């Protein structure tokens, strides 16, 4: 669950990135956030990850007002939000298995749990046969699948994807969206920031459009263009 209530973000140089933003995403929803460059999309993702704080307003994720979380507790909060980036952010000299296992290791998971859970998520993203391959030997589509597996290994209730198909060809982009759709069907809330109009048009999910820091459209079965 994601709730933005009267959220405003003004940077030190006077730039107002968000102005009185309000939206509610129910648990299990699949939502696209769209808008031109500089519209405020990246600010929303940074606020959700608590990389930045709003100038005013509140942000509730999974029943917790994250603006009130002490800094020492942020690592625990961030485990509840899976994140997938456009540039993958993998450990290039590590195997596929080790890249996914790393997300469990930082939580203190046992070797037994790692051996059980990593193959499960690799199966979900279709990379069981690539478990021992180094990340720098993978294609772009395969790297994004590893990033997805790593993002969901801790069963986060929310998955945030920032331009997850931005570096992919249409075929691989479609495959990533199929996997995201499968993850969503398991009950995970999916929030995708994207410029990929063809994907938004094909999926016909909820669309929240941002323009100069203001929500200008919130459509249940939306396309990229109103």
XYZ file of N, CA, C and O in Angstrom, residues 19-202:
736
model
N 4.096 19.325 -6.061
C 3.226 20.317 -5.440
C 1.892 19.694 -5.055
O 1.085 19.347 -5.919
N 1.698 19.476 -3.752
C 0.427 18.983 -3.222
C -0.027 17.697 -3.926
O -1.148 17.604 -4.418
N 0.848 16.710 -3.926
C 0.574 15.440 -4.604
C -0.179 14.500 -3.672
O 0.246 14.260 -2.539
N -1.280 13.963 -4.175
C -2.094 13.007 -3.426
C -2.428 11.805 -4.312
O -2.956 11.980 -5.411
N -2.105 10.612 -3.859
C -2.589 9.412 -4.535
C -2.494 8.223 -3.576
O -1.714 8.227 -2.629
N -3.330 7.225 -3.850
C -3.390 6.021 -3.025
C -3.317 4.808 -3.929
O -4.073 4.693 -4.902
N -2.394 3.901 -3.629
C -2.245 2.654 -4.375
C -2.543 1.505 -3.426
O -1.854 1.334 -2.415
N -3.566 0.745 -3.737
C -3.942 -0.375 -2.883
C -2.945 -1.522 -3.017
O -2.263 -1.658 -4.041
N -2.875 -2.349 -1.975
C -2.030 -3.534 -2.030
C -2.479 -4.418 -3.196
O -3.651 -4.718 -3.363
N -1.522 -4.802 -4.033
C -1.829 -5.667 -5.166
C -2.129 -4.941 -6.459
O -2.334 -5.582 -7.488
N -2.129 -3.610 -6.446
C -2.359 -2.858 -7.681
C -1.119 -2.865 -8.569
O 0.006 -3.106 -8.115
N -1.335 -2.544 -9.839
C -0.270 -2.415 -10.840
C -0.433 -1.034 -11.448
O -1.425 -0.763 -12.115
N 0.543 -0.150 -11.212
C 0.387 1.252 -11.588
C 1.595 1.746 -12.379
O 2.746 1.475 -12.020
N 1.321 2.480 -13.453
C 2.363 3.173 -14.200
C 2.375 4.638 -13.789
O 1.318 5.263 -13.679
N 3.562 5.192 -13.575
C 3.723 6.631 -13.378
C 4.447 7.173 -14.602
O 5.551 6.738 -14.931
N 3.804 8.107 -15.291
C 4.363 8.632 -16.534
C 4.465 10.153 -16.456
O 3.902 10.787 -15.566
N 5.168 10.721 -17.425
C 5.334 12.164 -17.492
C 6.639 12.498 -18.177
O 7.541 11.662 -18.278
N 6.748 13.722 -18.656
C 7.964 14.160 -19.342
C 9.141 14.204 -18.379
O 8.972 14.179 -17.151
N 10.348 14.283 -18.926
C 11.532 14.435 -18.100
C 11.404 15.707 -17.266
O 11.010 16.752 -17.778
N 11.727 15.589 -15.979
C 11.616 16.737 -15.095
C 10.238 16.948 -14.514
O 10.008 17.915 -13.783
N 9.308 16.034 -14.796
C 7.926 16.196 -14.325
C 7.783 15.934 -12.832
O 6.850 16.419 -12.194
N 8.705 15.127 -12.272
C 8.620 14.795 -10.849
C 8.594 13.310 -10.559
O 8.500 12.903 -9.398
N 8.709 12.482 -11.598
C 8.637 11.028 -11.423
C 9.777 10.508 -10.545
O 9.554 9.720 -9.624
N 10.998 10.936 -10.852
C 12.143 10.463 -10.080
C 12.064 10.907 -8.629
O 12.495 10.182 -7.718
N 11.502 12.079 -8.404
C 11.345 12.563 -7.026
C 10.423 11.635 -6.250
O 10.677 11.324 -5.078
N 9.366 11.163 -6.893
C 8.444 10.237 -6.232
C 9.166 8.954 -5.831
O 9.014 8.460 -4.704
N 9.987 8.412 -6.718
C 10.702 7.179 -6.390
C 11.698 7.416 -5.250
O 11.830 6.577 -4.352
N 12.387 8.544 -5.266
C 13.354 8.843 -4.200
C 12.656 9.030 -2.857
O 13.189 8.644 -1.809
N 11.463 9.589 -2.880
C 10.702 9.757 -1.643
C 10.233 8.412 -1.095
O 10.287 8.176 0.109
N 9.788 7.526 -1.987
C 9.337 6.201 -1.557
C 10.487 5.417 -0.933
O 10.308 4.702 0.055
N 11.685 5.573 -1.489
C 12.856 4.867 -0.969
C 13.482 5.583 0.224
O 14.468 5.112 0.779
N 12.921 6.726 0.585
C 13.430 7.570 1.672
C 14.873 8.002 1.402
O 15.677 8.185 2.329
N 15.189 8.167 0.117
C 16.466 8.774 -0.239
C 16.371 10.289 -0.056
O 17.387 10.973 0.082
N 15.138 10.798 -0.116
C 14.855 12.205 0.140
C 13.620 12.303 1.025
O 12.840 11.346 1.128
N 13.467 13.466 1.648
C 12.302 13.720 2.486
C 11.423 14.787 1.824
O 11.937 15.701 1.179
N 10.108 14.689 1.976
C 9.248 15.741 1.431
C 9.400 17.034 2.227
O 9.773 17.007 3.404
N 9.127 18.149 1.575
C 9.138 19.437 2.282
C 7.930 19.543 3.191
O 7.988 20.178 4.251
N 6.828 18.924 2.761
C 5.624 18.855 3.587
C 4.786 17.677 3.136
O 4.979 17.132 2.050
N 3.850 17.265 3.980
C 2.994 16.131 3.662
C 3.517 14.842 4.276
O 4.559 14.823 4.939
N 2.793 13.763 4.053
C 3.177 12.465 4.604
C 3.145 11.396 3.525
O 2.410 11.503 2.543
N 3.965 10.371 3.730
C 4.041 9.243 2.796
C 3.936 7.960 3.606
O 4.792 7.678 4.456
N 2.883 7.204 3.364
C 2.659 5.958 4.090
C 2.890 4.779 3.152
O 2.281 4.702 2.083
N 3.775 3.887 3.554
C 4.055 2.672 2.794
C 3.802 1.489 3.722
O 4.399 1.393 4.800
N 2.900 0.615 3.325
C 2.595 -0.580 4.122
C 2.235 -0.212 5.561
O 2.749 -0.803 6.512
N 1.385 0.795 5.717
C 0.838 1.274 7.003
C 1.818 2.104 7.837
O 1.464 2.560 8.915
N 3.041 2.330 7.360
C 4.018 3.113 8.121
C 4.266 4.456 7.458
O 4.537 4.522 6.245
N 4.179 5.541 8.234
C 4.552 6.863 7.736
C 6.077 6.906 7.680
O 6.739 7.058 8.704
N 6.631 6.792 6.478
C 8.079 6.645 6.356
C 8.818 7.948 6.640
O 10.052 7.936 6.832
N 8.115 9.074 6.676
C 8.785 10.318 7.028
C 9.161 10.339 8.509
O 9.951 11.177 8.942
N 8.603 9.402 9.281
C 8.872 9.349 10.717
C 9.864 8.254 11.106
O 10.162 8.074 12.285
N 10.380 7.519 10.112
C 11.306 6.428 10.415
C 12.692 6.986 10.753
O 13.255 7.761 9.973
N 13.261 6.606 11.891
C 14.630 7.034 12.223
C 15.619 6.481 11.191
O 15.425 5.394 10.642
N 16.679 7.219 10.916
C 17.658 6.806 9.913
C 18.224 5.413 10.183
O 18.494 4.651 9.255
N 18.394 5.052 11.457
C 18.981 3.753 11.785
C 18.069 2.591 11.395
O 18.521 1.452 11.270
N 16.778 2.886 11.195
C 15.825 1.836 10.821
C 15.556 1.780 9.319
O 14.819 0.908 8.852
N 16.157 2.680 8.551
C 15.906 2.720 7.113
C 16.286 1.433 6.388
O 15.550 0.990 5.493
N 17.414 0.786 6.719
C 17.740 -0.464 6.023
C 16.647 -1.519 6.160
O 16.387 -2.278 5.217
N 15.998 -1.567 7.312
C 14.924 -2.543 7.524
C 13.692 -2.171 6.710
O 13.035 -3.044 6.135
N 13.391 -0.873 6.649
C 12.257 -0.426 5.831
C 12.491 -0.755 4.365
O 11.593 -1.274 3.678
N 13.692 -0.482 3.875
C 13.958 -0.647 2.439
C 13.886 -2.100 1.997
O 13.726 -2.373 0.807
N 13.967 -3.023 2.924
C 13.796 -4.438 2.560
C 12.351 -4.740 2.191
O 12.067 -5.791 1.610
N 11.433 -3.857 2.551
C 10.019 -4.073 2.231
C 9.644 -3.507 0.867
O 8.501 -3.645 0.434
N 10.618 -2.869 0.209
C 10.378 -2.300 -1.125
C 11.441 -2.846 -2.076
O 12.616 -2.488 -1.986
N 11.029 -3.736 -2.977
C 11.951 -4.226 -3.992
C 12.153 -3.154 -5.046
O 11.213 -2.433 -5.390
N 13.377 -3.028 -5.561
C 13.684 -1.981 -6.532
C 14.391 -2.568 -7.743
O 15.327 -3.357 -7.612
N 13.941 -2.146 -8.932
C 14.579 -2.542 -10.184
C 14.918 -1.269 -10.947
O 14.046 -0.428 -11.179
N 16.191 -1.135 -11.330
C 16.654 0.057 -12.030
C 16.913 -0.237 -13.503
O 17.125 -1.375 -13.899
N 16.936 0.832 -14.295
C 17.200 0.701 -15.724
C 18.589 0.140 -15.996
O 18.792 -0.624 -16.941
N 19.563 0.499 -15.153
C 20.952 0.098 -15.403
C 21.366 -1.162 -14.629
O 22.548 -1.426 -14.437
N 20.392 -1.925 -14.168
C 20.573 -3.256 -13.574
C 21.272 -3.252 -12.204
O 20.811 -3.885 -11.275
N 22.434 -2.598 -12.095
C 23.192 -2.498 -10.845
C 23.547 -3.870 -10.257
O 23.333 -4.143 -9.076
N 24.088 -4.729 -11.113
C 24.510 -6.049 -10.675
C 25.995 -6.043 -10.303
O 26.744 -5.133 -10.655
N 26.418 -7.089 -9.579
C 27.831 -7.315 -9.282
C 28.396 -8.083 -10.473
O 28.206 -9.292 -10.599
N 29.065 -7.371 -11.374
C 29.417 -7.927 -12.681
C 30.336 -9.136 -12.607
O 30.296 -10.007 -13.475
N 31.178 -9.226 -11.573
C 32.124 -10.344 -11.481
C 31.583 -11.514 -10.671
O 32.295 -12.476 -10.405
N 30.309 -11.424 -10.282
C 29.673 -12.495 -9.513
C 28.684 -13.259 -10.396
O 28.175 -12.745 -11.382
N 28.401 -14.486 -10.007
C 27.452 -15.303 -10.763
C 26.026 -14.814 -10.555
O 25.745 -14.018 -9.643
N 25.135 -15.291 -11.396
C 23.713 -14.982 -11.254
C 23.226 -15.398 -9.873
O 22.542 -14.631 -9.172
N 23.587 -16.600 -9.465
C 23.183 -17.102 -8.146
C 23.673 -16.158 -7.051
O 22.912 -15.773 -6.156
N 24.937 -15.768 -7.100
C 25.513 -14.934 -6.054
C 24.908 -13.529 -6.027
O 24.776 -12.921 -4.961
N 24.548 -13.005 -7.204
C 23.913 -11.689 -7.247
C 22.580 -11.697 -6.518
O 22.259 -10.762 -5.779
N 21.815 -12.752 -6.722
C 20.514 -12.848 -6.066
C 20.703 -13.178 -4.585
O 20.018 -12.625 -3.717
N 21.650 -14.065 -4.295
C 21.904 -14.460 -2.909
C 22.337 -13.277 -2.055
O 22.037 -13.226 -0.851
N 23.019 -12.317 -2.664
C 23.525 -11.170 -1.914
C 22.408 -10.427 -1.188
O 22.573 -9.972 -0.053
N 21.250 -10.316 -1.840
C 20.119 -9.620 -1.225
C 19.608 -10.341 0.011
O 19.006 -9.725 0.898
N 19.832 -11.647 0.077
C 19.474 -12.414 1.270
C 20.571 -12.338 2.327
O 20.295 -12.248 3.527
N 21.809 -12.359 1.880
C 22.930 -12.346 2.815
C 22.927 -11.101 3.688
O 23.227 -11.173 4.880
N 22.570 -9.954 3.098
C 22.588 -8.709 3.884
C 21.494 -8.688 4.951
O 21.550 -7.869 5.876
N 20.523 -9.594 4.839
C 19.480 -9.681 5.866
C 19.831 -10.713 6.936
O 19.060 -10.903 7.883
N 20.969 -11.392 6.765
C 21.382 -12.393 7.739
C 20.792 -13.761 7.506
O 20.775 -14.610 8.414
N 20.301 -14.020 6.284
C 19.702 -15.319 5.971
C 20.744 -16.435 6.080
O 21.929 -16.235 5.799
N 20.296 -17.609 6.462
C 21.191 -18.755 6.593
C 21.542 -19.316 5.218
O 20.838 -19.078 4.232
N 22.622 -20.069 5.158
C 23.025 -20.711 3.900
C 21.938 -21.639 3.396
O 21.695 -21.743 2.188
N 21.269 -22.307 4.324
C 20.191 -23.221 3.949
C 19.046 -22.470 3.289
O 18.503 -22.921 2.262
N 18.679 -21.326 3.852
C 17.586 -20.528 3.271
C 17.981 -19.993 1.902
O 17.167 -19.979 0.976
N 19.231 -19.581 1.763
C 19.712 -19.072 0.475
C 19.658 -20.169 -0.583
O 19.189 -19.937 -1.708
N 20.093 -21.367 -0.224
C 20.076 -22.489 -1.190
C 18.658 -22.855 -1.600
O 18.434 -23.356 -2.707
N 17.700 -22.593 -0.721
C 16.308 -22.910 -1.030
C 15.631 -21.818 -1.859
O 14.948 -22.103 -2.840
N 15.844 -20.548 -1.464
C 15.077 -19.465 -2.061
C 15.612 -18.976 -3.406
O 14.833 -18.601 -4.280
N 16.940 -18.965 -3.568
C 17.489 -18.439 -4.824
C 17.014 -19.249 -6.032
O 16.556 -18.663 -7.029
N 17.074 -20.589 -6.013
C 16.553 -21.337 -7.168
C 15.070 -21.071 -7.431
O 14.632 -21.089 -8.590
N 14.313 -20.818 -6.369
C 12.883 -20.538 -6.546
C 12.663 -19.283 -7.375
O 11.860 -19.286 -8.320
N 13.365 -18.212 -7.052
C 13.149 -16.965 -7.791
C 13.799 -17.010 -9.171
O 13.290 -16.397 -10.116
N 14.890 -17.743 -9.305
C 15.490 -17.886 -10.634
C 14.547 -18.634 -11.566
O 14.491 -18.357 -12.774
N 13.786 -19.545 -11.007
C 12.786 -20.249 -11.800
C 11.682 -19.303 -12.254
O 11.229 -19.356 -13.406
N 11.266 -18.405 -11.377
C 10.213 -17.439 -11.709
C 10.624 -16.565 -12.890
O 9.817 -16.275 -13.775
N 11.895 -16.139 -12.913
C 12.346 -15.243 -13.983
C 12.978 -15.997 -15.157
O 13.507 -15.386 -16.091
N 12.934 -17.318 -15.114
C 13.403 -18.116 -16.242
C 14.907 -18.181 -16.405
O 15.416 -18.260 -17.528
N 15.642 -18.167 -15.296
C 17.103 -18.164 -15.382
C 17.753 -19.312 -14.610
O 18.927 -19.233 -14.264
N 17.022 -20.370 -14.379
C 17.578 -21.513 -13.656
C 18.858 -22.020 -14.315
O 19.847 -22.336 -13.637
N 18.868 -22.043 -15.638
C 20.015 -22.572 -16.388
C 21.207 -21.619 -16.413
O 22.294 -21.986 -16.890
N 21.019 -20.414 -15.899
C 22.104 -19.418 -15.915
C 22.676 -19.172 -14.524
O 23.465 -18.238 -14.330
N 22.325 -19.985 -13.559
C 22.697 -19.731 -12.167
C 24.200 -19.545 -11.965
O 24.632 -18.712 -11.160
N 25.027 -20.292 -12.695
C 26.475 -20.234 -12.479
C 27.203 -19.272 -13.416
O 28.416 -19.099 -13.326
N 26.449 -18.630 -14.303
C 27.047 -17.708 -15.276
C 27.311 -16.356 -14.625
O 26.502 -15.863 -13.836
N 28.435 -15.741 -14.947
C 28.745 -14.418 -14.411
C 27.828 -13.365 -15.014
O 27.435 -13.445 -16.179
N 27.527 -12.353 -14.220
C 26.589 -11.315 -14.661
C 27.083 -10.575 -15.899
O 26.276 -10.183 -16.757
N 28.404 -10.392 -16.016
C 28.908 -9.650 -17.173
C 28.893 -10.467 -18.461
O 29.258 -9.957 -19.525
N 28.454 -11.706 -18.389
C 28.335 -12.557 -19.578
C 26.890 -12.668 -20.057
O 26.605 -13.378 -21.022
N 25.992 -11.945 -19.406
C 24.575 -12.024 -19.741
C 24.164 -10.955 -20.750
O 24.814 -9.916 -20.878
N 23.058 -11.216 -21.434
C 22.460 -10.197 -22.302
C 21.736 -9.166 -21.436
O 21.524 -9.387 -20.225
N 21.334 -8.063 -22.039
C 20.615 -7.040 -21.296
C 19.321 -7.554 -20.689
O 19.000 -7.262 -19.529
N 18.592 -8.340 -21.459
C 17.343 -8.900 -20.949
C 17.569 -9.836 -19.778
O 16.810 -9.834 -18.805
N 18.630 -10.639 -19.860
C 18.952 -11.559 -18.764
C 19.383 -10.797 -17.516
O 19.012 -11.167 -16.396
N 20.146 -9.732 -17.704
C 20.562 -8.916 -16.557
C 19.355 -8.324 -15.835
O 19.309 -8.284 -14.601
N 18.370 -7.885 -16.618
C 17.183 -7.310 -15.978
C 16.390 -8.378 -15.243
O 15.781 -8.103 -14.202
N 16.412 -9.602 -15.742
C 15.743 -10.696 -15.030
C 16.437 -10.994 -13.699
O 15.775 -11.281 -12.698
N 17.764 -10.934 -13.706
C 18.504 -11.115 -12.452
C 18.132 -10.005 -11.471
O 17.908 -10.249 -10.281
N 18.064 -8.779 -11.971
C 17.686 -7.649 -11.127
C 16.288 -7.843 -10.539
O 16.040 -7.522 -9.370
N 15.392 -8.395 -11.332
C 14.041 -8.685 -10.848
C 14.069 -9.759 -9.763
O 13.403 -9.628 -8.727
N 14.831 -10.810 -10.016
C 14.935 -11.893 -9.030
C 15.479 -11.362 -7.709
O 14.979 -11.693 -6.631
N 16.492 -10.533 -7.792
C 17.087 -9.951 -6.587
C 16.078 -9.069 -5.852
O 16.025 -9.052 -4.621
N 15.251 -8.359 -6.616
C 14.277 -7.437 -6.015
C 13.162 -8.161 -5.269
O 12.599 -7.618 -4.320
N 12.837 -9.386 -5.695
C 11.701 -10.085 -5.081
C 12.122 -11.192 -4.116
O 11.262 -11.834 -3.509
N 13.437 -11.413 -3.946
C 13.902 -12.538 -3.143
C 13.439 -12.448 -1.692
O 13.223 -13.464 -1.029
N 13.247 -11.223 -1.178
C 12.805 -11.055 0.208
C 11.291 -10.878 0.327
O 10.794 -10.428 1.376
N 10.575 -11.203 -0.745
C 9.108 -11.119 -0.765
C 8.583 -9.746 -0.343
O 7.714 -9.639 0.538
N 9.061 -8.666 -0.951
C 8.580 -7.345 -0.562
C 7.133 -7.143 -1.001
O 6.736 -7.594 -2.077
N 6.324 -6.464 -0.186
C 4.942 -6.197 -0.587
C 4.839 -5.176 -1.709
O 3.824 -5.109 -2.407
N 5.902 -4.370 -1.907
C 5.915 -3.350 -2.950
C 7.154 -3.532 -3.821
O 8.258 -3.731 -3.314
N 6.953 -3.461 -5.145
C 8.060 -3.503 -6.091
C 8.044 -2.228 -6.914
O 7.056 -1.918 -7.580
N 9.135 -1.485 -6.854
C 9.278 -0.220 -7.566
C 10.253 -0.423 -8.717
O 11.403 -0.810 -8.502
N 9.805 -0.154 -9.940
C 10.651 -0.348 -11.117
C 10.817 0.981 -11.845
O 9.829 1.577 -12.277
N 12.066 1.443 -11.962
C 12.369 2.721 -12.594
C 12.901 2.465 -14.004
O 14.032 2.027 -14.169
N 12.069 2.708 -15.008
C 12.411 2.465 -16.415
C 12.983 1.055 -16.613
O 14.083 0.881 -17.158
N 12.267 0.013 -16.197
C 12.822 -1.346 -16.241
C 13.068 -1.885 -17.645
O 13.797 -2.866 -17.809
N 12.460 -1.258 -18.655
C 12.667 -1.729 -20.032
C 13.446 -0.720 -20.866
O 13.577 -0.865 -22.077
N 13.993 0.300 -20.210
C 14.633 1.399 -20.929
C 15.819 0.998 -21.780
O 16.085 1.608 -22.821
N 16.559 -0.040 -21.373
C 17.746 -0.472 -22.115
C 17.511 -1.757 -22.903
O 18.474 -2.400 -23.323
N 16.247 -2.119 -23.085
C 15.944 -3.409 -23.703
C 15.263 -3.257 -25.059
O 14.554 -2.276 -25.311
N 15.465 -4.256 -25.914
C 14.748 -4.293 -27.192
C 13.304 -4.710 -26.930
O 12.967 -5.176 -25.831
N 12.415 -4.535 -27.917
C 10.990 -4.819 -27.697
C 10.680 -6.231 -27.219
O 9.798 -6.433 -26.385
N 11.414 -7.228 -27.710
C 11.150 -8.614 -27.316
C 11.478 -8.822 -25.845
O 10.675 -9.370 -25.078
N 12.658 -8.366 -25.425
C 13.044 -8.519 -24.023
C 12.186 -7.655 -23.110
O 11.870 -8.048 -21.985
N 11.803 -6.485 -23.592
C 10.930 -5.613 -22.805
C 9.603 -6.309 -22.525
O 9.075 -6.261 -21.407
N 9.065 -6.974 -23.553
C 7.800 -7.686 -23.393
C 7.938 -8.827 -22.386
O 7.023 -9.083 -21.585
N 9.077 -9.513 -22.402
C 9.307 -10.604 -21.461
C 9.376 -10.094 -20.024
O 8.832 -10.710 -19.105
N 10.048 -8.961 -19.834
C 10.131 -8.377 -18.495
C 8.748 -7.993 -17.989
O 8.409 -8.222 -16.816
N 7.929 -7.456 -18.854
C 6.581 -7.071 -18.447
C 5.736 -8.297 -18.104
O 4.912 -8.251 -17.181
N 5.956 -9.407 -18.799
C 5.246 -10.646 -18.466
C 5.612 -11.113 -17.063
O 4.752 -11.549 -16.291
N 6.896 -11.018 -16.738
C 7.352 -11.430 -15.410
C 6.774 -10.505 -14.341
O 6.307 -10.954 -13.285
N 6.791 -9.202 -14.603
C 6.211 -8.244 -13.655
C 4.728 -8.507 -13.450
O 4.210 -8.407 -12.336
N 4.045 -8.860 -14.511
C 2.615 -9.179 -14.417
C 2.404 -10.420 -13.547
O 1.483 -10.467 -12.723
N 3.289 -11.411 -13.699
C 3.218 -12.635 -12.895
C 3.463 -12.329 -11.423
O 2.752 -12.830 -10.540
N 4.459 -11.487 -11.153
C 4.759 -11.092 -9.781
C 3.565 -10.361 -9.168
O 3.198 -10.584 -8.009
N 2.941 -9.508 -9.949
C 1.773 -8.770 -9.480
C 0.619 -9.716 -9.142
O -0.088 -9.519 -8.143
N 0.449 -10.748 -9.924
C -0.640 -11.699 -9.676
C -0.455 -12.453 -8.370
O -1.421 -12.982 -7.811
N 0.776 -12.495 -7.867
C 1.032 -13.150 -6.589
C 0.671 -12.246 -5.416
O 0.765 -12.652 -4.257
N 0.282 -10.986 -5.704
C -0.155 -10.072 -4.654
C 0.757 -8.889 -4.399
O 0.454 -8.020 -3.571
N 1.879 -8.835 -5.111
C 2.830 -7.733 -4.933
C 2.325 -6.467 -5.623
O 1.875 -6.515 -6.764
N 2.416 -5.347 -4.925
C 2.080 -4.055 -5.523
C 3.209 -3.646 -6.459
O 4.375 -3.657 -6.073
N 2.862 -3.278 -7.693
C 3.860 -2.899 -8.690
C 3.678 -1.428 -9.059
O 2.587 -1.004 -9.435
N 4.761 -0.673 -8.953
C 4.763 0.733 -9.354
C 5.890 0.917 -10.360
O 7.062 0.724 -10.031
N 5.543 1.282 -11.600
C 6.529 1.386 -12.668
C 6.601 2.814 -13.188
O 5.592 3.371 -13.629
N 7.787 3.395 -13.139
C 8.050 4.698 -13.750
C 8.585 4.433 -15.147
O 9.573 3.704 -15.310
N 7.942 5.005 -16.169
C 8.340 4.650 -17.531
C 8.005 5.727 -18.556
O 7.094 6.542 -18.364
N 8.790 5.696 -19.646
C 8.493 6.484 -20.850
C 7.994 5.568 -21.974
O 7.723 6.043 -23.075
N 7.909 4.276 -21.709
C 7.597 3.290 -22.754
C 6.103 3.305 -23.085
O 5.322 2.532 -22.536
N 5.728 4.163 -23.996
C 4.303 4.344 -24.311
C 3.656 3.079 -24.849
O 2.503 2.766 -24.525
N 4.410 2.290 -25.650
C 3.821 1.091 -26.239
C 3.472 0.058 -25.172
O 2.477 -0.660 -25.286
N 4.280 -0.016 -24.114
C 3.998 -0.962 -23.034
C 2.785 -0.514 -22.231
O 1.901 -1.308 -21.912
N 2.728 0.766 -21.908
C 1.583 1.295 -21.167
C 0.302 1.083 -21.962
O -0.727 0.663 -21.415
N 0.359 1.343 -23.265
C -0.826 1.187 -24.115
C -1.279 -0.268 -24.191
O -2.480 -0.552 -24.219
N -0.326 -1.186 -24.201
C -0.667 -2.607 -24.297
C -1.216 -3.153 -22.992
O -2.170 -3.940 -22.979
